[in-house]
């Protein structure tokens, strides 16, 4: 059977940056373009975002931006269903069944919940902060996903999806595919412009849609040591190099490393090269992004949600039959 690869993105940020690109967008698109006979499911995790924040305008704006960025970075609508679970009633329906089959203890040991209660008071967090993995399991099991690419922080949630699928299959007969988490670790830490890990909260990031002037300004601010042009330099200790290498082919990388270890490379030159390489990658993304209208996104989400709905409905009807809901 054709393999199914499924993942969801929360519209938490309107401005995705290089870390999101190298860590999530690029690997997804590469998978999509390499696996010849696989089906891809990429959905907007808006219902999940709503467990934390209820800001209508921000939710709408960020959702739009993120789906556009996925398309701009190469999600191919012929290979990938790009859909909106809020248009598919079956996510909430399956979620109900899973909720009834899951004990409190299982949810209480989830890291995400433990973190939330350590940080906030009970009246500050929604019930669905507690139940979050249930909805996520429904998202995955509805479509018989084989592989689920996620960040390390989501591993436990996918493992719960596996456990509950297994439990259901054991009790009611084979119904769900057991999904496998694909934990993305291949990308080393992405260094921000201040030398720390690139992160929104450190404000040391370069946005995927960043204006070129601002991109250049941020590159100029990357701290370097005081070595002169004549001195050989260690590329691995240089923040400029560490960012540049993300954009390079193997040969280009080797060439740059050679320049660092020989004499004659100035940091100005290294920074100019970084800017050039970054622009080469980001300019087409920006250009694609600007060509996609909001209407196109809404239309795609409606159409693809209808297709996903057919698959999801079938699965829930099967579940309902098996548990005895349909007479
Ligand atoms: N919880 C995921 C995150 O925060 C998003 C998500 C929701 C998801 N449902 C999913 C990812 C199902 C993979 C599969 O990043």
PDB file of N, CA and C in Angstrom, residues 241 244-260 273 276-277 280-281:
ATOM      1  N   UNK A 241      30.064  31.425   9.296  1.00  0.00           N
ATOM      2  CA  UNK A 241      30.190  30.160   8.569  1.00  0.00           C
ATOM      3  C   UNK A 241      29.043  29.215   8.915  1.00  0.00           C
ATOM      4  N   UNK A 244      26.115  30.147   7.033  1.00  0.00           N
ATOM      5  CA  UNK A 244      26.294  30.023   5.581  1.00  0.00           C
ATOM      6  C   UNK A 244      26.189  28.567   5.134  1.00  0.00           C
ATOM      7  N   UNK A 245      26.770  27.680   5.929  1.00  0.00           N
ATOM      8  CA  UNK A 245      26.854  26.287   5.462  1.00  0.00           C
ATOM      9  C   UNK A 245      25.466  25.661   5.244  1.00  0.00           C
ATOM     10  N   UNK A 246      24.458  26.194   5.927  1.00  0.00           N
ATOM     11  CA  UNK A 246      23.104  25.670   5.730  1.00  0.00           C
ATOM     12  C   UNK A 246      22.641  25.802   4.275  1.00  0.00           C
ATOM     13  N   UNK A 247      23.198  26.799   3.599  1.00  0.00           N
ATOM     14  CA  UNK A 247      22.731  27.097   2.241  1.00  0.00           C
ATOM     15  C   UNK A 247      23.613  26.478   1.160  1.00  0.00           C
ATOM     16  N   UNK A 248      24.669  25.762   1.581  1.00  0.00           N
ATOM     17  CA  UNK A 248      25.674  25.346   0.592  1.00  0.00           C
ATOM     18  C   UNK A 248      25.555  23.888   0.169  1.00  0.00           C
ATOM     19  N   UNK A 249      25.986  23.626  -1.054  1.00  0.00           N
ATOM     20  CA  UNK A 249      26.154  22.244  -1.476  1.00  0.00           C
ATOM     21  C   UNK A 249      27.472  21.765  -0.846  1.00  0.00           C
ATOM     22  N   UNK A 250      27.698  20.458  -0.931  1.00  0.00           N
ATOM     23  CA  UNK A 250      28.920  19.921  -0.333  1.00  0.00           C
ATOM     24  C   UNK A 250      30.184  20.563  -0.900  1.00  0.00           C
ATOM     25  N   UNK A 251      30.169  20.737  -2.222  1.00  0.00           N
ATOM     26  CA  UNK A 251      31.372  21.321  -2.853  1.00  0.00           C
ATOM     27  C   UNK A 251      31.559  22.772  -2.410  1.00  0.00           C
ATOM     28  N   UNK A 252      30.478  23.512  -2.413  1.00  0.00           N
ATOM     29  CA  UNK A 252      30.576  24.914  -1.999  1.00  0.00           C
ATOM     30  C   UNK A 252      31.079  25.000  -0.558  1.00  0.00           C
ATOM     31  N   UNK A 253      30.616  24.069   0.241  1.00  0.00           N
ATOM     32  CA  UNK A 253      31.014  24.051   1.648  1.00  0.00           C
ATOM     33  C   UNK A 253      32.514  23.819   1.766  1.00  0.00           C
ATOM     34  N   UNK A 254      33.004  22.837   1.020  1.00  0.00           N
ATOM     35  CA  UNK A 254      34.431  22.530   1.062  1.00  0.00           C
ATOM     36  C   UNK A 254      35.253  23.734   0.621  1.00  0.00           C
ATOM     37  N   UNK A 255      34.786  24.363  -0.417  1.00  0.00           N
ATOM     38  CA  UNK A 255      35.483  25.529  -0.950  1.00  0.00           C
ATOM     39  C   UNK A 255      35.565  26.635   0.108  1.00  0.00           C
ATOM     40  N   UNK A 256      34.448  26.850   0.780  1.00  0.00           N
ATOM     41  CA  UNK A 256      34.426  27.896   1.806  1.00  0.00           C
ATOM     42  C   UNK A 256      35.331  27.541   2.983  1.00  0.00           C
ATOM     43  N   UNK A 257      35.313  26.284   3.361  1.00  0.00           N
ATOM     44  CA  UNK A 257      36.176  25.846   4.475  1.00  0.00           C
ATOM     45  C   UNK A 257      37.650  26.078   4.122  1.00  0.00           C
ATOM     46  N   UNK A 258      37.963  25.776   2.869  1.00  0.00           N
ATOM     47  CA  UNK A 258      39.352  26.000   2.435  1.00  0.00           C
ATOM     48  C   UNK A 258      39.727  27.468   2.543  1.00  0.00           C
ATOM     49  N   UNK A 259      38.811  28.320   2.162  1.00  0.00           N
ATOM     50  CA  UNK A 259      39.087  29.759   2.241  1.00  0.00           C
ATOM     51  C   UNK A 259      39.330  30.188   3.680  1.00  0.00           C
ATOM     52  N   UNK A 260      38.544  29.632   4.588  1.00  0.00           N
ATOM     53  CA  UNK A 260      38.717  29.991   5.999  1.00  0.00           C
ATOM     54  C   UNK A 260      40.102  29.598   6.504  1.00  0.00           C
ATOM     55  N   UNK A 273      29.055  36.910   1.284  1.00  0.00           N
ATOM     56  CA  UNK A 273      28.746  35.605   0.684  1.00  0.00           C
ATOM     57  C   UNK A 273      27.500  35.006   1.351  1.00  0.00           C
ATOM     58  N   UNK A 276      24.484  36.721  -0.007  1.00  0.00           N
ATOM     59  CA  UNK A 276      24.194  36.278  -1.375  1.00  0.00           C
ATOM     60  C   UNK A 276      23.495  34.907  -1.358  1.00  0.00           C
ATOM     61  N   UNK A 277      24.025  34.001  -0.552  1.00  0.00           N
ATOM     62  CA  UNK A 277      23.469  32.645  -0.501  1.00  0.00           C
ATOM     63  C   UNK A 277      22.072  32.642   0.113  1.00  0.00           C
ATOM     64  N   UNK A 280      19.619  33.994  -2.340  1.00  0.00           N
ATOM     65  CA  UNK A 280      19.366  33.008  -3.396  1.00  0.00           C
ATOM     66  C   UNK A 280      18.242  32.042  -2.991  1.00  0.00           C
ATOM     67  N   UNK A 281      18.240  31.660  -1.721  1.00  0.00           N
ATOM     68  CA  UNK A 281      17.209  30.727  -1.240  1.00  0.00           C
ATOM     69  C   UNK A 281      15.901  31.441  -0.923  1.00  0.00           C
TER      70      UNK A 281
END
